[in-house]
Short mmCIF file of C-alpha atoms and ligand atoms in Angstrom, two decimals:
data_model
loop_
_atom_site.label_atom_id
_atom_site.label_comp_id
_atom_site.label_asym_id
_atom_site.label_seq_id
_atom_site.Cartn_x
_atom_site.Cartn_y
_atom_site.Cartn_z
CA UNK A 1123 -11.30 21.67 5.46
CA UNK A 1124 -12.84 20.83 8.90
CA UNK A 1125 -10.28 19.87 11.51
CA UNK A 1126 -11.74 16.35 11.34
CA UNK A 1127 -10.98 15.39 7.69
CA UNK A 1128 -8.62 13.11 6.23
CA UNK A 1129 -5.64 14.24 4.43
CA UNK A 1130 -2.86 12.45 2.72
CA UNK A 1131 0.52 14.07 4.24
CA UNK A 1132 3.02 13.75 1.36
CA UNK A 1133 6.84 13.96 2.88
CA UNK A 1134 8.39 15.93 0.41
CA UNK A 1135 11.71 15.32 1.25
CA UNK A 1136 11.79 11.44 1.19
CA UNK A 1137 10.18 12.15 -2.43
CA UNK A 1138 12.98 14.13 -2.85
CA UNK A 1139 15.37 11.67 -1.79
CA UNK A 1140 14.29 9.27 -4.08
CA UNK A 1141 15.19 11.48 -6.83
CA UNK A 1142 18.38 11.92 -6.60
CA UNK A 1143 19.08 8.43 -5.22
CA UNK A 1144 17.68 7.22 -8.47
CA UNK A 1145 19.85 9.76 -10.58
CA UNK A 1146 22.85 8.41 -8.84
CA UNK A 1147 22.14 4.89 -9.00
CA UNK A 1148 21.70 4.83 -12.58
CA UNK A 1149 23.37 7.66 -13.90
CA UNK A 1150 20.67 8.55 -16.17
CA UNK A 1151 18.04 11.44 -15.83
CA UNK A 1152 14.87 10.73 -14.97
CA UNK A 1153 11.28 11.27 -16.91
CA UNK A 1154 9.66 11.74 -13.69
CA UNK A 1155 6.20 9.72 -14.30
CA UNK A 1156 3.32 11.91 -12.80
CA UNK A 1157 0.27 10.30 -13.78
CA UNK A 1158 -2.88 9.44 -11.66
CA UNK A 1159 -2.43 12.81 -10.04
CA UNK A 1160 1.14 11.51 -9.51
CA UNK A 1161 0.19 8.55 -8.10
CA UNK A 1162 -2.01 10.27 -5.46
CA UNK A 1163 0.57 12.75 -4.72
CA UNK A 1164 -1.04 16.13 -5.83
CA UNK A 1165 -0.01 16.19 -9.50
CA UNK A 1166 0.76 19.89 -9.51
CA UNK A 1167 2.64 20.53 -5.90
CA UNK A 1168 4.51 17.24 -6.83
CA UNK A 1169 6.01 18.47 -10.21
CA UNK A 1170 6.53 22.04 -8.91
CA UNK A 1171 9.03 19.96 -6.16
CA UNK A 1172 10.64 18.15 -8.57
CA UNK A 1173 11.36 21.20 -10.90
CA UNK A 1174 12.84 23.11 -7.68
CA UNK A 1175 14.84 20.49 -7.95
CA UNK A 1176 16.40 20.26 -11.19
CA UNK A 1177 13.96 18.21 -12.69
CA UNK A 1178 13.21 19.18 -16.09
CA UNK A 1179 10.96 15.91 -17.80
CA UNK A 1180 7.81 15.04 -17.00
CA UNK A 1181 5.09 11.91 -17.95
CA UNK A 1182 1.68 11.85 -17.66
CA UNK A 1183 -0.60 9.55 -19.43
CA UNK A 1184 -3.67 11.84 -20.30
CA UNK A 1185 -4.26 15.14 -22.35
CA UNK A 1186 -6.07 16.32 -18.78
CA UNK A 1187 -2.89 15.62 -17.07
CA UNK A 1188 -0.36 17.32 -19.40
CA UNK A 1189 -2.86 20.98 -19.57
CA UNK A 1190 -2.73 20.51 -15.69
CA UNK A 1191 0.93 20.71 -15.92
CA UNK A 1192 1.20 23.52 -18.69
CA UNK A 1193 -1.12 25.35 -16.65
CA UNK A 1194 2.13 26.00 -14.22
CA UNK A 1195 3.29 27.89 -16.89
CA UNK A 1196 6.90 26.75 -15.78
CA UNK A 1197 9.96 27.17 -18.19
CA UNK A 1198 12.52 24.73 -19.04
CA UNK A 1199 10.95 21.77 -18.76
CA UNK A 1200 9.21 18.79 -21.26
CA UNK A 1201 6.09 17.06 -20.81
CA UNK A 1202 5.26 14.04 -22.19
CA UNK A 1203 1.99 12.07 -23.08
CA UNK A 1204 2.67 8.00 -22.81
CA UNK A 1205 -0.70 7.43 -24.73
CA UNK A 1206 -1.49 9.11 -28.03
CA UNK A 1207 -3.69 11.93 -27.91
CA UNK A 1208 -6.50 13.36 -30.47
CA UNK A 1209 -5.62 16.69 -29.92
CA UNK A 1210 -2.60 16.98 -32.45
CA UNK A 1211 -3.11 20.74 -32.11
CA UNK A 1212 -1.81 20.90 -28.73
CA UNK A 1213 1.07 19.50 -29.50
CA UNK A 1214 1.98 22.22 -32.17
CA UNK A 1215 0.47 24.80 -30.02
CA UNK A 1216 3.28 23.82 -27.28
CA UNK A 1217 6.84 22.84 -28.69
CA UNK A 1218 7.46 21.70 -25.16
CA UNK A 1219 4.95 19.36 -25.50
CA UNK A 1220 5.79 15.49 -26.50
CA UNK A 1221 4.20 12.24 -27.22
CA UNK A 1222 4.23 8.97 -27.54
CA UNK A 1223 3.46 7.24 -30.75
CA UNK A 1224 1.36 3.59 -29.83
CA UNK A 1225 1.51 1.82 -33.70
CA UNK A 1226 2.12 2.83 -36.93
CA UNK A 1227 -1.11 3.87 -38.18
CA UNK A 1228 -0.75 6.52 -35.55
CA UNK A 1229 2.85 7.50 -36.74
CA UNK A 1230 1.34 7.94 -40.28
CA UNK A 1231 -1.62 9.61 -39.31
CA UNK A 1232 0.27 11.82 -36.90
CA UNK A 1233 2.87 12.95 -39.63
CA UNK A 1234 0.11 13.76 -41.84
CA UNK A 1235 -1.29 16.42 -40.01
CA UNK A 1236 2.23 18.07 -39.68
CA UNK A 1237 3.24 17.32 -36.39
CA UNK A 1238 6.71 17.28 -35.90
CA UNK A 1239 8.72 14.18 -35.71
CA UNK A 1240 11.19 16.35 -32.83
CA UNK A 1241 8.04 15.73 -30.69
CA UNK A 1242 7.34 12.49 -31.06
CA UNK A 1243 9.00 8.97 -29.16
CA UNK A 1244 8.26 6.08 -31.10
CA UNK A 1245 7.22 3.33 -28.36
CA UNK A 1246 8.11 -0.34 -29.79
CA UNK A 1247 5.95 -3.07 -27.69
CA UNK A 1248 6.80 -6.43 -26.96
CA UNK A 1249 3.88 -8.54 -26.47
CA UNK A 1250 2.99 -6.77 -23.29
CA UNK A 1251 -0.50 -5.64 -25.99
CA UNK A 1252 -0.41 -3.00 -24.05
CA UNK A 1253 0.91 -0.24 -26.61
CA UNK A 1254 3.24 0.25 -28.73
CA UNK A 1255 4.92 -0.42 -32.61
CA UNK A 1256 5.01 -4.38 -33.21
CA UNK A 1257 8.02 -6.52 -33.72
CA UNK A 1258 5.90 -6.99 -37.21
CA UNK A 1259 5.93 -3.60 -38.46
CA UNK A 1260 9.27 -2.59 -38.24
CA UNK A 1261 10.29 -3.06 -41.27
CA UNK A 1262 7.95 -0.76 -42.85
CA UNK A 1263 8.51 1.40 -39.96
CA UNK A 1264 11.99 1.55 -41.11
CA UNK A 1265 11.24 2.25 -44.85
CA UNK A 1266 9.23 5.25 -43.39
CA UNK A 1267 11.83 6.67 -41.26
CA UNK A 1268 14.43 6.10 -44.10
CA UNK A 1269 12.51 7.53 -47.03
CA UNK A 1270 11.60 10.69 -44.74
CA UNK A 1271 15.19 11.01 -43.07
CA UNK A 1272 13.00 11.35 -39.84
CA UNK A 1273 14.65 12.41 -36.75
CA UNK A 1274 12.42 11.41 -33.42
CA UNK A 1275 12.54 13.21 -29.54
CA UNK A 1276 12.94 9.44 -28.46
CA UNK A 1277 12.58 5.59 -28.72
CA UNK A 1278 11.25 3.66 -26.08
CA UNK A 1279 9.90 0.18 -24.57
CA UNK A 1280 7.70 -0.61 -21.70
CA UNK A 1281 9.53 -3.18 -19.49
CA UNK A 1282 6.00 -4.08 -17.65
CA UNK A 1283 6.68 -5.80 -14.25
CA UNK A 1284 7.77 -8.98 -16.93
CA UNK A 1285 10.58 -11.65 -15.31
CA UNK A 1286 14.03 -11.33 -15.46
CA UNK A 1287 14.32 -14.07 -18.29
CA UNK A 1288 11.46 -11.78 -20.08
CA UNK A 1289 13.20 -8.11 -19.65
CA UNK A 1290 16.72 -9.42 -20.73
CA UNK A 1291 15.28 -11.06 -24.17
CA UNK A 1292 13.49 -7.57 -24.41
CA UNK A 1293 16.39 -5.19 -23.60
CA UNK A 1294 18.24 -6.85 -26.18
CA UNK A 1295 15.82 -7.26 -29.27
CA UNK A 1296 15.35 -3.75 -28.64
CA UNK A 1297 18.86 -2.87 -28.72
CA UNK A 1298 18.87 -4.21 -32.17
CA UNK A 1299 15.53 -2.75 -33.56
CA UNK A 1300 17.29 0.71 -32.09
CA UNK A 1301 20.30 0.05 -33.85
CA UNK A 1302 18.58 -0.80 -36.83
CA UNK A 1303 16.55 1.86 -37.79
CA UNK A 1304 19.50 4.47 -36.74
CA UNK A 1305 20.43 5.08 -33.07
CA UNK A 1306 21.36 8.95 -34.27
CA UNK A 1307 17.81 9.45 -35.35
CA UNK A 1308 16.88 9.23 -31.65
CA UNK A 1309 17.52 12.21 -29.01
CA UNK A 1310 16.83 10.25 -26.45
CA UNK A 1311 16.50 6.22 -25.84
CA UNK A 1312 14.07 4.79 -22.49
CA UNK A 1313 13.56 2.02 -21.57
CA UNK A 1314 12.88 1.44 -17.68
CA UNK A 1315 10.33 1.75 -15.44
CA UNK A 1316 10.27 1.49 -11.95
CA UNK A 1317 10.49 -2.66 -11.67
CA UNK A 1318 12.76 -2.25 -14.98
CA UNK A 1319 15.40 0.15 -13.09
CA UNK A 1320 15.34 -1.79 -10.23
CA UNK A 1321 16.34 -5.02 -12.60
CA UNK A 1322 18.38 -4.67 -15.11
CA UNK A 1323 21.14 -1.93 -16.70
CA UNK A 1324 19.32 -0.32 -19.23
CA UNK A 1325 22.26 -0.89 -21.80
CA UNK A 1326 22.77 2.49 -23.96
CA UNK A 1327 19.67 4.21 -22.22
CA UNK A 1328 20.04 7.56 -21.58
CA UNK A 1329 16.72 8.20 -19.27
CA UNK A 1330 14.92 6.13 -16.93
CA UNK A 1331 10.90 6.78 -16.66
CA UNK A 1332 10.07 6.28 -12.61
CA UNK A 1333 6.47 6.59 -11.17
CA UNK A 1334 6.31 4.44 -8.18
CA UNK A 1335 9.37 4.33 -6.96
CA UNK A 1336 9.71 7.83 -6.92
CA UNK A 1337 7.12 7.91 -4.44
CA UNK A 1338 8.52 5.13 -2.42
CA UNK A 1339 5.64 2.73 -3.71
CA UNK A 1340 7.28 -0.51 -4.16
CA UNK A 1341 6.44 -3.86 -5.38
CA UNK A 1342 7.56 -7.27 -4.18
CA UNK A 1343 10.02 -8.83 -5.59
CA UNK A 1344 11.50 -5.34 -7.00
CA UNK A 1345 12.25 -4.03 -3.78
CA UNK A 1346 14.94 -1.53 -2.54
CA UNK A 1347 15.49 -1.18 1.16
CA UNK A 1348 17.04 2.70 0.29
CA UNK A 1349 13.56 4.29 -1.27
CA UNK A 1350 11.26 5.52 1.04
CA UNK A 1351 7.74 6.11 0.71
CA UNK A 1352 6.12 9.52 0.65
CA UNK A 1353 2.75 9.04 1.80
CA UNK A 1354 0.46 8.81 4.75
CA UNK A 1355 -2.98 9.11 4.89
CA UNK A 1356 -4.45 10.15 8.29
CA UNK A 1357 -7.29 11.38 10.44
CA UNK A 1358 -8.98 11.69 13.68
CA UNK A 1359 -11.69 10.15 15.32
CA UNK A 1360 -14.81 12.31 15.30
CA UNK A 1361 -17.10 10.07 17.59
CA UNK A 1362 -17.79 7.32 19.59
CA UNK A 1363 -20.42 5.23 20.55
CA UNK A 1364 -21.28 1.88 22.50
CA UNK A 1365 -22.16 -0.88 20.64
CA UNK A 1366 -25.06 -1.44 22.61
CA UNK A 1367 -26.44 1.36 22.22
CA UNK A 1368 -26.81 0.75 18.15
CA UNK A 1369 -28.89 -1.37 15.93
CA UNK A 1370 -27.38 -0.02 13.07
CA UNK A 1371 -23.68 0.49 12.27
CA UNK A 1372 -24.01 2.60 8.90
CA UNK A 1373 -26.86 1.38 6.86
CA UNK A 1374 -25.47 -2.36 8.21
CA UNK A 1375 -27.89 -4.00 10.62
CA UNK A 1376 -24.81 -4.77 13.62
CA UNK A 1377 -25.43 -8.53 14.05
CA UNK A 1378 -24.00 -8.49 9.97
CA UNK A 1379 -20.79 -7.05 10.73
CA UNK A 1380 -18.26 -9.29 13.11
CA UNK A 1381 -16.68 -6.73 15.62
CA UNK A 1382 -14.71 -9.40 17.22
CA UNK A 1383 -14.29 -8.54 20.95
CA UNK A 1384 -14.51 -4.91 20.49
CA UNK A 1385 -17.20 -2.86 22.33
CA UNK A 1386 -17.40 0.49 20.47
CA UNK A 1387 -17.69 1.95 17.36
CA UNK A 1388 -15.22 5.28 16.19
CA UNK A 1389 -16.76 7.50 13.50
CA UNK A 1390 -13.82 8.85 10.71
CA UNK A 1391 -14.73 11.06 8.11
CA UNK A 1392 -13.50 9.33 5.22
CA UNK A 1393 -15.78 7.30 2.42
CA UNK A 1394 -16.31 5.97 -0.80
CA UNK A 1395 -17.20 9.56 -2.33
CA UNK A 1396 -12.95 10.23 -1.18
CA UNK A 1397 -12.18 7.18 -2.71
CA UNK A 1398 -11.91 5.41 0.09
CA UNK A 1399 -13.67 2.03 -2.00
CA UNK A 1400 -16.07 -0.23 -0.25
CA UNK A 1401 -13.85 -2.80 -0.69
CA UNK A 1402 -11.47 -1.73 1.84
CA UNK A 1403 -14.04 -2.63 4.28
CA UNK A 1404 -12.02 -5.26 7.47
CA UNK A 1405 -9.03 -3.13 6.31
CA UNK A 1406 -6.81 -2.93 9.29
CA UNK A 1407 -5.91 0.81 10.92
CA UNK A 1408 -3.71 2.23 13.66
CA UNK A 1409 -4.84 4.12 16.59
CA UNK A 1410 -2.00 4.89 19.24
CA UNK A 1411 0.10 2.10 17.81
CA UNK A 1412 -2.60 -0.88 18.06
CA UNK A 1413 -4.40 -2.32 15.05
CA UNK A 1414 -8.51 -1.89 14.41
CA UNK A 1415 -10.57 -2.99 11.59
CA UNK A 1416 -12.32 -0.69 9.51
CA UNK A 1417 -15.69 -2.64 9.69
CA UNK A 1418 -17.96 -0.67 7.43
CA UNK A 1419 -17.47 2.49 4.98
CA UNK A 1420 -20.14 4.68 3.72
CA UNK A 1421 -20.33 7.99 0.80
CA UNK A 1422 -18.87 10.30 3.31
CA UNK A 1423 -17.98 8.55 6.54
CA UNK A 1424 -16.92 4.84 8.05
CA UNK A 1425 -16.67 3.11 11.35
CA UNK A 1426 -13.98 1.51 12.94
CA UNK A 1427 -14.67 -1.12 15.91
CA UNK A 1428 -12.84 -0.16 18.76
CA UNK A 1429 -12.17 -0.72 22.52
CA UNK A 1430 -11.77 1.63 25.60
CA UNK A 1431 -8.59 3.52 24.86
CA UNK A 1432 -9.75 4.68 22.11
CA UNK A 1433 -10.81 8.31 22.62
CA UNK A 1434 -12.17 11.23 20.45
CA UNK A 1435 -9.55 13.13 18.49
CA UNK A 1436 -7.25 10.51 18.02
CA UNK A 1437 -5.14 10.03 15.33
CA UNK A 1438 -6.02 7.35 12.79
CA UNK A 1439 -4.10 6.01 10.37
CA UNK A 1440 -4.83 4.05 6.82
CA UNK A 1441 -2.69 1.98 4.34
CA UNK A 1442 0.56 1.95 6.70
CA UNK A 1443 1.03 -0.93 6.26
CA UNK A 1444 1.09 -1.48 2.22
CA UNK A 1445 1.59 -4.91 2.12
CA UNK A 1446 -0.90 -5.75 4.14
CA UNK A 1447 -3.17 -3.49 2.40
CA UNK A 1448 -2.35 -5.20 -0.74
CA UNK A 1449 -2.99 -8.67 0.14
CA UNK A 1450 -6.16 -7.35 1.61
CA UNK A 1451 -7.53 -5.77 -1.41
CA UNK A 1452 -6.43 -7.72 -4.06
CA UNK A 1453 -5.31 -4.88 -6.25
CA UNK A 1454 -1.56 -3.06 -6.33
CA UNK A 1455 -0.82 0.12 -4.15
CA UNK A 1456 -0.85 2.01 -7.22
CA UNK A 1457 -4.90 1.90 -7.39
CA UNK A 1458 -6.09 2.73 -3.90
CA UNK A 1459 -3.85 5.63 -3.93
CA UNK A 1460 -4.63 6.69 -7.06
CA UNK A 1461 -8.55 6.58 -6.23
CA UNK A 1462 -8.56 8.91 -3.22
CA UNK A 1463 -9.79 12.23 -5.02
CA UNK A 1464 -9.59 15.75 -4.25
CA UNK A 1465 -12.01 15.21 -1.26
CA UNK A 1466 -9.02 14.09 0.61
CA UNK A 1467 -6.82 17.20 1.01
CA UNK A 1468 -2.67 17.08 0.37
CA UNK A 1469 -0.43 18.58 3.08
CA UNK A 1470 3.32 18.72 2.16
CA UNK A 1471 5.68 18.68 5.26
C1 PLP B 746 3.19 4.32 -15.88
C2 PLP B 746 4.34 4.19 -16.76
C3 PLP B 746 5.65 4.28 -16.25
C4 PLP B 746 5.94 4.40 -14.78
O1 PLP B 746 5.85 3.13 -14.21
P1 PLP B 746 6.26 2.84 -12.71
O2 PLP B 746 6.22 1.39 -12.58
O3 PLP B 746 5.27 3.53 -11.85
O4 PLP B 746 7.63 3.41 -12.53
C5 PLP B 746 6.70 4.23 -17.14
N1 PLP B 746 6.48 4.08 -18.46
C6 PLP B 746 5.25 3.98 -18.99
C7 PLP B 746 5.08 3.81 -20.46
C8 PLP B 746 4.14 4.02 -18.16
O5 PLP B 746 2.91 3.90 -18.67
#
């Protein structure tokens, strides 16, 4: 990478920290939820952490994601897909392999092409119309599992970033559809996400599934002052030029874009080809501790209107503030992280 890029510096010991705060906080063990290259993260570094650490489950949402982890070739540990895959014949190719099961056409299907129950978690959904087993179904899903004497890897819900009100009414109807088709048939029982282990017990649970707050990302209103975020994403300033000297800032004619009372313009190599979406354009950034607005963003490169202390090689900074950055956009942290792709190099620290 040229000394000029952007990279996203991933602290991997706050990332770390969040791990085992989590454990302890909730006595459970965690499904560590590493989807959207971990939320940004570097998929593959990010598990290979984890599993140094003692972490042994994994969640990804994609067939793509799950090879990317088998590809590690590590032992000991359990993936599993939230969605429900085509490709039944990975799943009997690797027993460490599970999945989720999203209705029950897909549990019928999937059991007649000799996959085995031991792999499967049978999600149950709420309304959310997300995924998941109705309320409706279960009492065929019941006859199924009692005619069969099935035994499942799991049983889960999704407690979406629902109300309070919402997750309580949820946490118990489940309790009772777990109960009712046989709590022994289940190895495991999940039902938390991040906003979900932030909220509420998780009654009988023996796992909690964490994405975001694993990496520190968190939302308002499900917010805990002990997590800290992972993440920074970082460059230098490759040029500068006087405004006056330019007619054009980008493909932008400069009388279009409103530079306030700044008098240059800083080149950063970072663009909508990283990720780096058009729509982040008047995004603030920090340059030796003072705010300036990213004023217009191109395939490979954007501009930034700055004053006089502003010199070459200085270090720029994007997203640090994540609120802001959220009310800017108009779209969760989860997606602009996401988005930046491999363009954008991870460096662990
Ligand atoms: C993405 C996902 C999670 C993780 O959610 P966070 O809010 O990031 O913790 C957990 N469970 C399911 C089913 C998911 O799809």
């Amino acid at each position: 990478m040229g000394v000029n890029d952007f990279k996203i510096i991933v602290k991997k010991e706050n990332i770390l920290h969040n791990y085992h705060y989590l454990q302890k906080l909730k006595n459970k063990r965690i499904i560590a939820v590493v989807k959207a290259n971990a939320y940004g993260h570097g998929i593959e570094n990010v598990v290979k952490l984890l599993k140094r650490e003692g972490c042994e489950y994994f969640a990804v949402a994609r067939e793509y994601e799950a090879k990317k982890i088998l590809n590690l070739k590590l032992k000991n540990i359990r993936i599993l897909i939230l969605e429900t895959i085509e490709n039944l014949e990975l799943l009997k190719e690797n027993p460490n392999l599970e999945m989720v099961v999203n209705s029950l056409d897909d549990l019928k299907n999937i059991l007649s092409k000799d996959v085995l129950s031991e792999q499967l978690h049978l999600k149950i959904d709420f309304g959310f119309g997300r995924n998941g087993i109705f309320e409706k179904d279960i009492d065929d899903l019941e006859k199924i599992l009692k005619e069969k004497n099935l035994k499942f890897k799991g049983i889960l819900t999704h407690l979406f970033a629902a109300d309070y009100e919402d997750m309580i009414e949820i946490e118990k109807k489940f309790e009772l559809i777990v109960k009712r088709l046989g709590k022994e048939r289940f190895e495991i029982i999940h039902t938390q996400n991040s906003a979900g282990i932030i909220s509420i017990e998780g009654k009988d649970t023996t796992h909690i599934r964490c994405g975001t707050l694993l990496f520190g990302l968190q939302e308002i209103g499900y917010y805990d002052p002990k997590i800290k975020r992972a993440f920074k994403l970082s460059g230098k300033i490759l040029g500068i030029k006087d405004l006056k000297d330019l007619k054009y800032i980008g493909y932008e004619k400069k009388e279009l874009i409103n530079l306030e009372k700044n008098t240059k313009i800083a080149k950063i190599r970072i663009g909508y080809g990283d990720g780096f979406s058009k729509r982040s354009e008047n995004i603030m950034s920090i340059i030796n501790n003072k705010k300036f607005k990213v004023v217009h963003i191109s395939m490979d490169s954007s501009f930034v209107a700055v004053d006089d202390s502003v010199k070459i090689g200085d270090e720029i900074e994007i997203f640090h503030d994540l609120q802001e950055s959220i009310n800017h956009l108009g779209v969760p942290h989860y997606e602009f992280l996401s988005v930046l792709n491999e363009r954008i190099e991870r460096e662990y620290i």
